[in-house]
PDB file of C-alpha atoms in Angstrom:
ATOM      1  CA  MET F   1      -8.889 -30.184  -8.688  1.00  0.00           C
ATOM      2  CA  ILE F   2      -5.300 -31.574  -8.182  1.00  0.00           C
ATOM      3  CA  PHE F   3      -5.854 -32.637  -4.586  1.00  0.00           C
ATOM      4  CA  GLU F   4      -7.753 -31.846  -1.411  1.00  0.00           C
ATOM      5  CA  SER F   5      -7.043 -33.205   2.070  1.00  0.00           C
ATOM      6  CA  GLN F   6      -7.518 -32.637   5.669  1.00  0.00           C
ATOM      7  CA  VAL F   7      -5.563 -32.926   8.956  1.00  0.00           C
ATOM      8  CA  ASP F   8      -6.752 -32.701  12.655  1.00  0.00           C
ATOM      9  CA  SER F   9      -5.315 -29.370  13.255  1.00  0.00           C
ATOM     10  CA  GLN F  10      -6.082 -25.764  12.669  1.00  0.00           C
ATOM     11  CA  GLY F  11      -4.782 -24.390   9.296  1.00  0.00           C
ATOM     12  CA  VAL F  12      -2.466 -21.440   9.466  1.00  0.00           C
ATOM     13  CA  ASN F  13      -0.768 -20.338   6.226  1.00  0.00           C
ATOM     14  CA  CYS F  14      -0.208 -21.490   2.660  1.00  0.00           C
ATOM     15  CA  PHE F  15       2.107 -20.111  -0.099  1.00  0.00           C
ATOM     16  CA  PHE F  16       4.003 -21.437  -3.033  1.00  0.00           C
ATOM     17  CA  SER F  17       7.606 -22.508  -3.307  1.00  0.00           C
ATOM     18  CA  GLY F  18       8.124 -22.317  -7.132  1.00  0.00           C
ATOM     19  CA  GLU F  19       5.075 -24.132  -8.410  1.00  0.00           C
ATOM     20  CA  LYS F  20       4.343 -26.336  -5.410  1.00  0.00           C
ATOM     21  CA  PRO F  21       2.551 -25.241  -2.354  1.00  0.00           C
ATOM     22  CA  LEU F  22       3.529 -25.295   1.304  1.00  0.00           C
ATOM     23  CA  PHE F  23       0.852 -25.576   4.054  1.00  0.00           C
ATOM     24  CA  ALA F  24       1.333 -24.897   7.911  1.00  0.00           C
ATOM     25  CA  PHE F  25      -0.850 -25.935  10.669  1.00  0.00           C
ATOM     26  CA  GLY F  26      -1.112 -25.030  14.238  1.00  0.00           C
ATOM     27  CA  ASP F  27       0.145 -28.262  15.600  1.00  0.00           C
ATOM     28  CA  GLY F  28       3.429 -28.018  13.804  1.00  0.00           C
ATOM     29  CA  GLN F  29       2.498 -29.978  10.739  1.00  0.00           C
ATOM     30  CA  ILE F  30       4.029 -28.924   7.476  1.00  0.00           C
ATOM     31  CA  PHE F  31       2.981 -30.251   4.119  1.00  0.00           C
ATOM     32  CA  TYR F  32       5.039 -29.664   0.781  1.00  0.00           C
ATOM     33  CA  ASP F  33       2.476 -30.248  -2.043  1.00  0.00           C
ATOM     34  CA  ASP F  34       0.142 -33.113  -0.707  1.00  0.00           C
ATOM     35  CA  LYS F  35       3.019 -34.812   1.288  1.00  0.00           C
ATOM     36  CA  HIS F  36       3.865 -34.375   4.917  1.00  0.00           C
ATOM     37  CA  LEU F  37       7.242 -32.919   5.249  1.00  0.00           C
ATOM     38  CA  ILE F  38       7.808 -32.658   9.016  1.00  0.00           C
ATOM     39  CA  THR F  39       6.115 -31.807  12.325  1.00  0.00           C
ATOM     40  CA  LEU F  40       7.582 -29.042  14.483  1.00  0.00           C
ATOM     41  CA  GLU F  41       7.303 -29.670  18.112  1.00  0.00           C
ATOM     42  CA  ASP F  42       6.843 -26.033  19.046  1.00  0.00           C
ATOM     43  CA  GLY F  43       3.813 -25.782  16.653  1.00  0.00           C
ATOM     44  CA  VAL F  44       3.238 -23.006  14.082  1.00  0.00           C
ATOM     45  CA  TYR F  45       1.487 -19.540  14.860  1.00  0.00           C
ATOM     46  CA  SER F  46       2.510 -18.035  11.633  1.00  0.00           C
ATOM     47  CA  ALA F  47       4.528 -19.020   8.585  1.00  0.00           C
ATOM     48  CA  ALA F  48       6.185 -17.285   5.391  1.00  0.00           C
ATOM     49  CA  LEU F  49       8.347 -18.277   2.304  1.00  0.00           C
ATOM     50  CA  CYS F  50      11.966 -18.147   3.065  1.00  0.00           C
ATOM     51  CA  PRO F  51      13.554 -16.054   0.201  1.00  0.00           C
ATOM     52  CA  LEU F  52      16.975 -17.828   0.662  1.00  0.00           C
ATOM     53  CA  SER F  53      16.109 -21.460   0.930  1.00  0.00           C
ATOM     54  CA  PHE F  54      12.754 -21.267  -0.656  1.00  0.00           C
ATOM     55  CA  GLY F  55      11.377 -23.445   2.112  1.00  0.00           C
ATOM     56  CA  MET F  56       9.433 -22.196   5.115  1.00  0.00           C
ATOM     57  CA  ILE F  57       9.982 -19.876   8.006  1.00  0.00           C
ATOM     58  CA  ALA F  58       7.712 -20.864  10.921  1.00  0.00           C
ATOM     59  CA  LEU F  59       7.125 -19.079  14.100  1.00  0.00           C
ATOM     60  CA  GLY F  60       6.334 -21.262  17.036  1.00  0.00           C
ATOM     61  CA  ASP F  61       5.797 -21.387  20.691  1.00  0.00           C
ATOM     62  CA  ASP F  62       7.862 -18.913  23.025  1.00  0.00           C
ATOM     63  CA  GLY F  63       9.043 -16.961  20.024  1.00  0.00           C
ATOM     64  CA  LYS F  64      11.029 -19.706  18.352  1.00  0.00           C
ATOM     65  CA  ILE F  65      11.711 -19.009  14.725  1.00  0.00           C
ATOM     66  CA  THR F  66      12.696 -22.044  12.620  1.00  0.00           C
ATOM     67  CA  ARG F  67      13.780 -22.424   8.905  1.00  0.00           C
ATOM     68  CA  VAL F  68      12.348 -25.641   7.347  1.00  0.00           C
ATOM     69  CA  ARG F  69      14.013 -26.634   4.058  1.00  0.00           C
ATOM     70  CA  LEU F  70      12.155 -28.462   1.314  1.00  0.00           C
ATOM     71  CA  ASN F  71      14.220 -31.728   2.346  1.00  0.00           C
ATOM     72  CA  GLY F  72      12.650 -31.548   5.830  1.00  0.00           C
ATOM     73  CA  LYS F  73      15.835 -30.333   7.621  1.00  0.00           C
ATOM     74  CA  THR F  74      15.460 -27.496  10.033  1.00  0.00           C
ATOM     75  CA  GLU F  75      17.539 -24.617  11.475  1.00  0.00           C
ATOM     76  CA  GLU F  76      16.727 -22.223  14.351  1.00  0.00           C
ATOM     77  CA  ILE F  77      16.829 -18.610  13.098  1.00  0.00           C
ATOM     78  CA  HIS F  78      16.154 -16.808  16.239  1.00  0.00           C
ATOM     79  CA  HIS F  79      14.630 -17.359  19.687  1.00  0.00           C
ATOM     80  CA  LEU F  80      12.700 -14.477  21.295  1.00  0.00           C
ATOM     81  CA  LYS F  81      12.570 -15.974  24.507  1.00  0.00           C
ATOM     82  CA  GLY F  82      10.101 -14.973  27.213  1.00  0.00           C
ATOM     83  CA  ASP F  83       7.758 -12.816  25.027  1.00  0.00           C
ATOM     84  CA  PHE F  84       4.712 -14.085  23.166  1.00  0.00           C
ATOM     85  CA  ALA F  85       4.926 -13.660  19.481  1.00  0.00           C
ATOM     86  CA  ASP F  86       2.116 -14.503  16.991  1.00  0.00           C
ATOM     87  CA  SER F  87       2.914 -13.250  13.422  1.00  0.00           C
ATOM     88  CA  ILE F  88       5.749 -12.719  11.039  1.00  0.00           C
ATOM     89  CA  LYS F  89       6.243 -11.140   7.585  1.00  0.00           C
ATOM     90  CA  VAL F  90       9.141 -11.596   5.191  1.00  0.00           C
ATOM     91  CA  ASN F  91      10.378  -9.307   2.396  1.00  0.00           C
ATOM     92  CA  ALA F  92      12.105 -11.110  -0.348  1.00  0.00           C
ATOM     93  CA  ASN F  93      14.138  -8.018  -1.388  1.00  0.00           C
ATOM     94  CA  SER F  94      15.574  -6.899   1.636  1.00  0.00           C
ATOM     95  CA  LYS F  95      15.747 -10.500   3.264  1.00  0.00           C
ATOM     96  CA  PHE F  96      14.242  -8.952   6.412  1.00  0.00           C
ATOM     97  CA  LEU F  97      11.857 -10.861   8.701  1.00  0.00           C
ATOM     98  CA  ALA F  98       9.535  -8.871  11.086  1.00  0.00           C
ATOM     99  CA  VAL F  99       8.012 -10.436  14.050  1.00  0.00           C
ATOM    100  CA  ALA F 100       4.981  -8.939  16.038  1.00  0.00           C
ATOM    101  CA  GLN F 101       5.573  -9.685  19.736  1.00  0.00           C
ATOM    102  CA  SER F 102       3.111  -8.976  22.620  1.00  0.00           C
ATOM    103  CA  ARG F 103       4.451  -5.441  22.948  1.00  0.00           C
ATOM    104  CA  ASN F 104       7.386  -5.039  20.395  1.00  0.00           C
ATOM    105  CA  VAL F 105       8.206  -5.615  16.944  1.00  0.00           C
ATOM    106  CA  ALA F 106      11.548  -7.288  16.090  1.00  0.00           C
ATOM    107  CA  VAL F 107      13.367  -7.163  12.695  1.00  0.00           C
ATOM    108  CA  ILE F 108      15.867 -10.028  11.811  1.00  0.00           C
ATOM    109  CA  ASN F 109      18.280 -10.055   8.904  1.00  0.00           C
ATOM    110  CA  LEU F 110      17.714 -13.498   7.285  1.00  0.00           C
ATOM    111  CA  ILE F 111      21.262 -13.504   5.709  1.00  0.00           C
ATOM    112  CA  ASP F 112      23.080 -13.888   9.197  1.00  0.00           C
ATOM    113  CA  ASN F 113      19.987 -14.351  11.460  1.00  0.00           C
ATOM    114  CA  SER F 114      20.970 -11.194  13.280  1.00  0.00           C
ATOM    115  CA  LEU F 115      18.412  -8.944  15.256  1.00  0.00           C
ATOM    116  CA  ILE F 116      18.838  -5.535  13.598  1.00  0.00           C
ATOM    117  CA  PHE F 117      15.822  -3.455  14.857  1.00  0.00           C
ATOM    118  CA  GLU F 118      13.408  -3.603  17.761  1.00  0.00           C
ATOM    119  CA  PHE F 119      10.672  -1.147  18.025  1.00  0.00           C
ATOM    120  CA  THR F 120       7.923  -0.492  20.621  1.00  0.00           C
ATOM    121  CA  PRO F 121       4.776   0.898  18.891  1.00  0.00           C
ATOM    122  CA  PRO F 122       2.378   3.047  20.767  1.00  0.00           C
ATOM    123  CA  MET F 123       0.207  -0.034  21.624  1.00  0.00           C
ATOM    124  CA  SER F 124       0.628  -3.718  21.022  1.00  0.00           C
ATOM    125  CA  PRO F 125       0.921  -4.626  17.328  1.00  0.00           C
ATOM    126  CA  ASN F 126      -2.087  -6.115  15.646  1.00  0.00           C
ATOM    127  CA  TYR F 127      -0.503  -6.429  12.106  1.00  0.00           C
ATOM    128  CA  ILE F 128       2.783  -5.945  10.354  1.00  0.00           C
ATOM    129  CA  ALA F 129       3.755  -5.302   6.649  1.00  0.00           C
ATOM    130  CA  PHE F 130       6.704  -4.296   4.634  1.00  0.00           C
ATOM    131  CA  ASP F 131       6.731  -2.145   1.599  1.00  0.00           C
ATOM    132  CA  GLN F 132       7.745  -3.729  -1.720  1.00  0.00           C
ATOM    133  CA  LYS F 133      11.507  -3.133  -1.278  1.00  0.00           C
ATOM    134  CA  GLY F 134      11.589  -3.767   2.337  1.00  0.00           C
ATOM    135  CA  ASP F 135      12.771  -0.348   3.198  1.00  0.00           C
ATOM    136  CA  ASN F 136       9.763   0.491   5.383  1.00  0.00           C
ATOM    137  CA  LEU F 137       7.663  -1.346   7.890  1.00  0.00           C
ATOM    138  CA  VAL F 138       4.112  -0.406   9.080  1.00  0.00           C
ATOM    139  CA  VAL F 139       2.699  -1.641  12.194  1.00  0.00           C
ATOM    140  CA  GLY F 140      -0.997  -1.531  12.988  1.00  0.00           C
ATOM    141  CA  HIS F 141      -1.964  -1.099  16.558  1.00  0.00           C
ATOM    142  CA  GLY F 142      -4.711   0.112  18.929  1.00  0.00           C
ATOM    143  CA  LYS F 143      -4.142   3.789  18.236  1.00  0.00           C
ATOM    144  CA  GLY F 144      -3.534   3.455  14.385  1.00  0.00           C
ATOM    145  CA  MET F 145      -0.562   2.741  12.589  1.00  0.00           C
ATOM    146  CA  THR F 146       3.175   3.602  12.748  1.00  0.00           C
ATOM    147  CA  ILE F 147       5.779   3.532   9.769  1.00  0.00           C
ATOM    148  CA  TYR F 148       9.368   2.814  10.658  1.00  0.00           C
ATOM    149  CA  ASP F 149      12.037   3.793   8.025  1.00  0.00           C
ATOM    150  CA  LEU F 150      14.479   0.677   8.065  1.00  0.00           C
ATOM    151  CA  LYS F 151      16.709   2.393   5.383  1.00  0.00           C
ATOM    152  CA  THR F 152      17.555   5.799   6.891  1.00  0.00           C
ATOM    153  CA  GLY F 153      16.415   5.382  10.528  1.00  0.00           C
ATOM    154  CA  GLU F 154      14.393   8.516  10.421  1.00  0.00           C
ATOM    155  CA  ASP F 155      11.775   9.096  13.111  1.00  0.00           C
ATOM    156  CA  PRO F 156       8.719   6.961  12.973  1.00  0.00           C
ATOM    157  CA  LEU F 157       5.399   8.364  11.371  1.00  0.00           C
ATOM    158  CA  ASP F 158       2.271   8.026  13.286  1.00  0.00           C
ATOM    159  CA  PHE F 159      -1.188   7.718  11.617  1.00  0.00           C
ATOM    160  CA  PRO F 160      -4.011   7.981  14.189  1.00  0.00           C
ATOM    161  CA  VAL F 161      -7.050   5.874  13.538  1.00  0.00           C
ATOM    162  CA  PRO F 162      -9.980   5.771  15.739  1.00  0.00           C
ATOM    163  CA  GLY F 163     -10.709   2.052  16.966  1.00  0.00           C
ATOM    164  CA  GLY F 164      -7.228   0.987  15.892  1.00  0.00           C
ATOM    165  CA  VAL F 165      -5.922  -0.808  12.901  1.00  0.00           C
ATOM    166  CA  TYR F 166      -6.264  -4.661  12.381  1.00  0.00           C
ATOM    167  CA  ALA F 167      -4.696  -4.931   8.721  1.00  0.00           C
ATOM    168  CA  CYS F 168      -2.594  -2.510   6.713  1.00  0.00           C
ATOM    169  CA  GLU F 169      -0.605  -2.409   3.505  1.00  0.00           C
ATOM    170  CA  PHE F 170       1.613  -0.137   1.356  1.00  0.00           C
ATOM    171  CA  SER F 171       0.532   0.133  -2.434  1.00  0.00           C
ATOM    172  CA  PRO F 172       3.168  -1.603  -4.630  1.00  0.00           C
ATOM    173  CA  ASN F 173       4.227   1.793  -5.962  1.00  0.00           C
ATOM    174  CA  LEU F 174       4.388   3.389  -2.476  1.00  0.00           C
ATOM    175  CA  GLN F 175       1.914   6.162  -3.272  1.00  0.00           C
ATOM    176  CA  PHE F 176      -0.695   4.920  -0.865  1.00  0.00           C
ATOM    177  CA  ILE F 177      -1.032   3.323   2.620  1.00  0.00           C
ATOM    178  CA  VAL F 178      -4.360   1.830   3.467  1.00  0.00           C
ATOM    179  CA  ALA F 179      -5.656   0.310   6.752  1.00  0.00           C
ATOM    180  CA  ALA F 180      -8.593  -1.815   8.018  1.00  0.00           C
ATOM    181  CA  SER F 181      -9.921   0.104  11.180  1.00  0.00           C
ATOM    182  CA  GLY F 182     -11.901  -1.250  14.173  1.00  0.00           C
ATOM    183  CA  GLU F 183     -15.079   0.013  12.554  1.00  0.00           C
ATOM    184  CA  PRO F 184     -16.508  -1.543   9.322  1.00  0.00           C
ATOM    185  CA  ALA F 185     -14.483   0.768   7.099  1.00  0.00           C
ATOM    186  CA  MET F 186     -11.092   1.313   5.402  1.00  0.00           C
ATOM    187  CA  VAL F 187      -8.917   4.369   5.730  1.00  0.00           C
ATOM    188  CA  GLY F 188      -5.985   5.433   3.722  1.00  0.00           C
ATOM    189  CA  TRP F 189      -3.415   8.234   3.014  1.00  0.00           C
ATOM    190  CA  ARG F 190      -1.962   9.361  -0.118  1.00  0.00           C
ATOM    191  CA  LEU F 191       1.889   9.365   0.981  1.00  0.00           C
ATOM    192  CA  THR F 192       2.973  11.945  -1.655  1.00  0.00           C
ATOM    193  CA  ASP F 193       0.993  14.740   0.056  1.00  0.00           C
ATOM    194  CA  GLY F 194      -0.567  13.250   3.082  1.00  0.00           C
ATOM    195  CA  VAL F 195      -4.230  13.421   1.906  1.00  0.00           C
ATOM    196  CA  ALA F 196      -6.446  11.173   4.016  1.00  0.00           C
ATOM    197  CA  PHE F 197      -9.551   9.320   2.681  1.00  0.00           C
ATOM    198  CA  ARG F 198     -12.190   6.913   3.855  1.00  0.00           C
ATOM    199  CA  MET F 199     -13.566   3.848   2.218  1.00  0.00           C
ATOM    200  CA  ALA F 200     -16.943   3.145   3.949  1.00  0.00           C
ATOM    201  CA  GLY F 201     -20.117   1.281   3.185  1.00  0.00           C
ATOM    202  CA  TYR F 202     -18.887  -2.073   4.558  1.00  0.00           C
ATOM    203  CA  PRO F 203     -21.563  -4.243   6.357  1.00  0.00           C
ATOM    204  CA  ALA F 204     -18.620  -5.874   8.441  1.00  0.00           C
ATOM    205  CA  LYS F 205     -15.197  -5.198   9.367  1.00  0.00           C
ATOM    206  CA  PRO F 206     -12.591  -5.844   6.619  1.00  0.00           C
ATOM    207  CA  THR F 207      -9.767  -8.104   7.714  1.00  0.00           C
ATOM    208  CA  SER F 208      -8.003  -9.369   4.472  1.00  0.00           C
ATOM    209  CA  LEU F 209      -6.514  -7.178   1.910  1.00  0.00           C
ATOM    210  CA  ALA F 210      -4.807  -7.703  -1.558  1.00  0.00           C
ATOM    211  CA  TRP F 211      -3.511  -5.492  -4.150  1.00  0.00           C
ATOM    212  CA  VAL F 212      -4.860  -6.095  -7.757  1.00  0.00           C
ATOM    213  CA  GLU F 213      -3.021  -5.941 -11.107  1.00  0.00           C
ATOM    214  CA  GLY F 214       0.252  -4.389  -9.669  1.00  0.00           C
ATOM    215  CA  GLY F 215      -1.714  -1.890  -7.555  1.00  0.00           C
ATOM    216  CA  ALA F 216      -4.378  -0.713  -9.991  1.00  0.00           C
ATOM    217  CA  GLY F 217      -7.029  -1.880  -7.378  1.00  0.00           C
ATOM    218  CA  LEU F 218      -7.348  -3.088  -3.629  1.00  0.00           C
ATOM    219  CA  VAL F 219      -9.638  -6.098  -2.874  1.00  0.00           C
ATOM    220  CA  THR F 220     -10.885  -6.698   0.572  1.00  0.00           C
ATOM    221  CA  SER F 221     -13.211  -8.806   2.687  1.00  0.00           C
ATOM    222  CA  GLY F 222     -15.836  -7.189   4.638  1.00  0.00           C
ATOM    223  CA  GLY F 223     -19.080  -9.010   4.906  1.00  0.00           C
ATOM    224  CA  PRO F 224     -20.817 -11.059   2.261  1.00  0.00           C
ATOM    225  CA  VAL F 225     -19.034  -9.659  -0.578  1.00  0.00           C
ATOM    226  CA  GLY F 226     -15.581  -8.945  -2.039  1.00  0.00           C
ATOM    227  CA  VAL F 227     -14.981  -5.336  -2.247  1.00  0.00           C
ATOM    228  CA  LEU F 228     -12.716  -3.808  -5.096  1.00  0.00           C
ATOM    229  CA  TRP F 229     -11.403  -0.156  -4.964  1.00  0.00           C
ATOM    230  CA  PRO F 230      -9.779   1.659  -7.705  1.00  0.00           C
ATOM    231  CA  PHE F 231      -6.236   2.781  -7.335  1.00  0.00           C
ATOM    232  CA  ASP F 232      -5.335   3.303 -10.835  1.00  0.00           C
ATOM    233  CA  THR F 233      -5.044   7.153 -10.767  1.00  0.00           C
ATOM    234  CA  TYR F 234      -3.264   9.626  -8.635  1.00  0.00           C
ATOM    235  CA  GLU F 235      -6.489  10.393  -6.656  1.00  0.00           C
ATOM    236  CA  GLY F 236      -6.934   6.605  -5.792  1.00  0.00           C
ATOM    237  CA  PRO F 237     -10.394   5.757  -4.582  1.00  0.00           C
ATOM    238  CA  ILE F 238     -11.435   9.316  -3.439  1.00  0.00           C
ATOM    239  CA  ASN F 239     -14.960  10.050  -4.610  1.00  0.00           C
ATOM    240  CA  LYS F 240     -15.173   6.889  -6.388  1.00  0.00           C
ATOM    241  CA  PRO F 241     -17.355   3.923  -5.849  1.00  0.00           C
ATOM    242  CA  ALA F 242     -16.156   0.332  -5.328  1.00  0.00           C
ATOM    243  CA  LYS F 243     -17.114  -2.646  -7.108  1.00  0.00           C
ATOM    244  CA  THR F 244     -18.632  -5.743  -5.186  1.00  0.00           C
ATOM    245  CA  PHE F 245     -18.567  -9.300  -5.860  1.00  0.00           C
ATOM    246  CA  ARG F 246     -20.838 -11.816  -4.197  1.00  0.00           C
ATOM    247  CA  THR F 247     -20.277 -15.426  -5.290  1.00  0.00           C
ATOM    248  CA  ARG F 248     -22.284 -17.270  -2.587  1.00  0.00           C
ATOM    249  CA  SER F 249     -24.196 -16.879   0.542  1.00  0.00           C
ATOM    250  CA  GLY F 250     -21.538 -16.575   3.081  1.00  0.00           C
ATOM    251  CA  LEU F 251     -18.959 -14.172   4.689  1.00  0.00           C
ATOM    252  CA  VAL F 252     -15.694 -13.455   2.966  1.00  0.00           C
ATOM    253  CA  THR F 253     -12.932 -14.174   5.304  1.00  0.00           C
ATOM    254  CA  THR F 254      -9.926 -14.118   2.934  1.00  0.00           C
ATOM    255  CA  VAL F 255      -8.828 -12.551  -0.306  1.00  0.00           C
ATOM    256  CA  ALA F 256      -6.031 -13.016  -2.839  1.00  0.00           C
ATOM    257  CA  SER F 257      -5.173 -11.772  -6.249  1.00  0.00           C
ATOM    258  CA  ALA F 258      -3.018 -12.400  -9.242  1.00  0.00           C
ATOM    259  CA  LYS F 259      -2.865 -10.853 -12.619  1.00  0.00           C
ATOM    260  CA  HIS F 260      -6.591 -10.245 -13.518  1.00  0.00           C
ATOM    261  CA  MET F 261      -8.052 -12.732 -11.030  1.00  0.00           C
ATOM    262  CA  ILE F 262      -9.383 -12.545  -7.532  1.00  0.00           C
ATOM    263  CA  ALA F 263      -9.951 -15.363  -5.261  1.00  0.00           C
ATOM    264  CA  LEU F 264     -12.391 -15.154  -2.502  1.00  0.00           C
ATOM    265  CA  GLY F 265     -12.437 -17.593   0.603  1.00  0.00           C
ATOM    266  CA  TYR F 266     -15.644 -17.830   2.862  1.00  0.00           C
ATOM    267  CA  ASN F 267     -16.610 -18.678   6.344  1.00  0.00           C
ATOM    268  CA  ASP F 268     -18.337 -21.893   5.052  1.00  0.00           C
ATOM    269  CA  GLY F 269     -15.083 -23.250   3.544  1.00  0.00           C
ATOM    270  CA  GLY F 270     -15.979 -22.224  -0.074  1.00  0.00           C
ATOM    271  CA  VAL F 271     -13.571 -20.707  -2.482  1.00  0.00           C
ATOM    272  CA  ASP F 272     -14.544 -18.936  -5.602  1.00  0.00           C
ATOM    273  CA  LEU F 273     -12.741 -17.105  -8.252  1.00  0.00           C
ATOM    274  CA  ILE F 274     -13.589 -13.885 -10.252  1.00  0.00           C
ATOM    275  CA  GLU F 275     -11.864 -12.647 -13.395  1.00  0.00           C
ATOM    276  CA  ILE F 276     -11.804  -8.753 -13.506  1.00  0.00           C
ATOM    277  CA  GLY F 277     -13.797  -7.616 -16.620  1.00  0.00           C
ATOM    278  CA  ASP F 278     -15.890 -10.970 -16.703  1.00  0.00           C
ATOM    279  CA  GLU F 279     -17.058 -11.227 -13.071  1.00  0.00           C
ATOM    280  CA  THR F 280     -18.685 -14.537 -13.597  1.00  0.00           C
ATOM    281  CA  PRO F 281     -17.873 -16.602 -10.417  1.00  0.00           C
ATOM    282  CA  HIS F 282     -15.956 -19.776 -10.968  1.00  0.00           C
ATOM    283  CA  TYR F 283     -16.303 -22.614  -8.252  1.00  0.00           C
ATOM    284  CA  ILE F 284     -13.043 -23.645  -6.784  1.00  0.00           C
ATOM    285  CA  ALA F 285     -13.602 -25.496  -3.444  1.00  0.00           C
ATOM    286  CA  GLY F 286     -16.094 -26.085  -0.620  1.00  0.00           C
ATOM    287  CA  PRO F 287     -19.950 -26.229  -0.564  1.00  0.00           C
ATOM    288  CA  MET F 288     -21.435 -25.440  -3.964  1.00  0.00           C
ATOM    289  CA  GLN F 289     -22.365 -22.011  -4.555  1.00  0.00           C
ATOM    290  CA  ASP F 290     -25.936 -20.864  -3.613  1.00  0.00           C
ATOM    291  CA  ASN F 291     -26.756 -17.125  -3.437  1.00  0.00           C
ATOM    292  CA  ASN F 292     -30.369 -17.856  -2.415  1.00  0.00           C
ATOM    293  CA  GLN F 293     -29.430 -19.474   0.958  1.00  0.00           C
ATOM    294  CA  GLU F 294     -29.583 -17.499   4.082  1.00  0.00           C
ATOM    295  CA  ILE F 295     -26.052 -16.498   5.315  1.00  0.00           C
ATOM    296  CA  ASN F 296     -24.862 -18.501   8.250  1.00  0.00           C
ATOM    297  CA  LEU F 297     -22.696 -16.310  10.597  1.00  0.00           C
ATOM    298  CA  ARG F 298     -21.850 -19.373  12.571  1.00  0.00           C
ATOM    299  CA  ALA F 299     -20.472 -21.774   9.876  1.00  0.00           C
ATOM    300  CA  GLY F 300     -18.485 -23.625  12.334  1.00  0.00           C
ATOM    301  CA  ASP F 301     -14.576 -23.798  12.012  1.00  0.00           C
ATOM    302  CA  ALA F 302     -14.559 -24.211   8.128  1.00  0.00           C
ATOM    303  CA  ARG F 303     -13.569 -20.697   7.332  1.00  0.00           C
ATOM    304  CA  ILE F 304     -10.774 -20.070   4.781  1.00  0.00           C
ATOM    305  CA  VAL F 305      -7.798 -18.497   6.452  1.00  0.00           C
ATOM    306  CA  ASP F 306      -5.352 -18.145   3.630  1.00  0.00           C
ATOM    307  CA  LEU F 307      -5.252 -18.361  -0.189  1.00  0.00           C
ATOM    308  CA  ALA F 308      -2.173 -18.281  -2.599  1.00  0.00           C
ATOM    309  CA  PHE F 309      -1.665 -18.097  -6.196  1.00  0.00           C
ATOM    310  CA  SER F 310       1.294 -19.733  -7.830  1.00  0.00           C
ATOM    311  CA  GLN F 311       3.826 -17.351  -9.465  1.00  0.00           C
ATOM    312  CA  ASN F 312       2.341 -18.060 -12.993  1.00  0.00           C
ATOM    313  CA  ALA F 313      -1.249 -17.826 -11.548  1.00  0.00           C
ATOM    314  CA  ARG F 314      -2.164 -21.335 -13.021  1.00  0.00           C
ATOM    315  CA  LEU F 315      -2.712 -22.766  -9.450  1.00  0.00           C
ATOM    316  CA  LEU F 316      -4.636 -21.748  -6.359  1.00  0.00           C
ATOM    317  CA  ALA F 317      -3.861 -23.154  -2.883  1.00  0.00           C
ATOM    318  CA  TYR F 318      -6.231 -22.734  -0.059  1.00  0.00           C
ATOM    319  CA  ILE F 319      -6.346 -23.733   3.831  1.00  0.00           C
ATOM    320  CA  ALA F 320      -9.218 -23.694   6.286  1.00  0.00           C
ATOM    321  CA  GLU F 321      -9.449 -23.375   9.996  1.00  0.00           C
ATOM    322  CA  ASN F 322     -10.626 -26.812  10.246  1.00  0.00           C
ATOM    323  CA  GLY F 323      -7.416 -28.384   8.706  1.00  0.00           C
ATOM    324  CA  LYS F 324      -8.799 -28.821   5.216  1.00  0.00           C
ATOM    325  CA  PHE F 325      -6.384 -27.840   2.455  1.00  0.00           C
ATOM    326  CA  GLY F 326      -6.066 -28.275  -1.264  1.00  0.00           C
ATOM    327  CA  LEU F 327      -4.775 -27.243  -4.593  1.00  0.00           C
ATOM    328  CA  LYS F 328      -6.659 -26.251  -7.775  1.00  0.00           C
ATOM    329  CA  LYS F 329      -5.505 -26.069 -11.236  1.00  0.00           C
ATOM    330  CA  LEU F 330      -7.092 -22.968 -12.888  1.00  0.00           C
ATOM    331  CA  PHE F 331      -5.945 -23.138 -16.374  1.00  0.00           C
TER     332      PHE F 331
END
């Protein structure tokens, strides 16, 4: 362990700038490594790494979007006044910032901070994600998901999903798109020919998704286990079983991956690491592992809300709903 600390606020996001982590909290506190950097008076609903300054982009109250530099200086990027906004996503290649509002989705060019697109999906957005290049944006909503082409401006593509979509991602090679539905299941499409598939068997709704080894697999939350689906062939996961990883008695709330490693965050504040091919769990943080305990579905406010690997995958950062956060050296 390099450090672990806690603040009196809800944890929101964590990610790395170089080899040092940034942590964002609901009351506006921002930490760079283990040092307090600044407190934003508008709070933080969602945060992401700025691909230009390598500081933080923070979404606060009343749609205010702020760039926070690593020296603590701030700059207003945009202010979407009069409309509630609760999440942002940034693409490092296109330098685009997407913002999910109460009814619309806005796209901002971070180079000049201009509003370049505004979309109204069939229902209120639940989730937003770019493809790897930033040419396409997918929006999950109550009727399914919609893909918007940001490069050519072609008509949006709608993918109906019963129960709605609460998380969705493009595969890194843009061969697949997957979504966590309102049911305890994943659905997906092969984008080359439109073939649909379903990934079932979950005891609970999957809410967190991460691609493994450049898109060879997809790891998700979904109950007391981490679930890994194969995507290393043209067929993807069609008619193939998933691997599952259970490292402790708890509910998996967050997943992350880098190289051959998978990190699992749990509702009890625990964080464990799995190496693909070995699958021996490695303790990272939180209560010690005990697979024999009964799963506590109400483990208070300790659940892990975000995980992040450093670029060289030697460090893992984590942040919990109760304000606990830390950094662990892996190798």
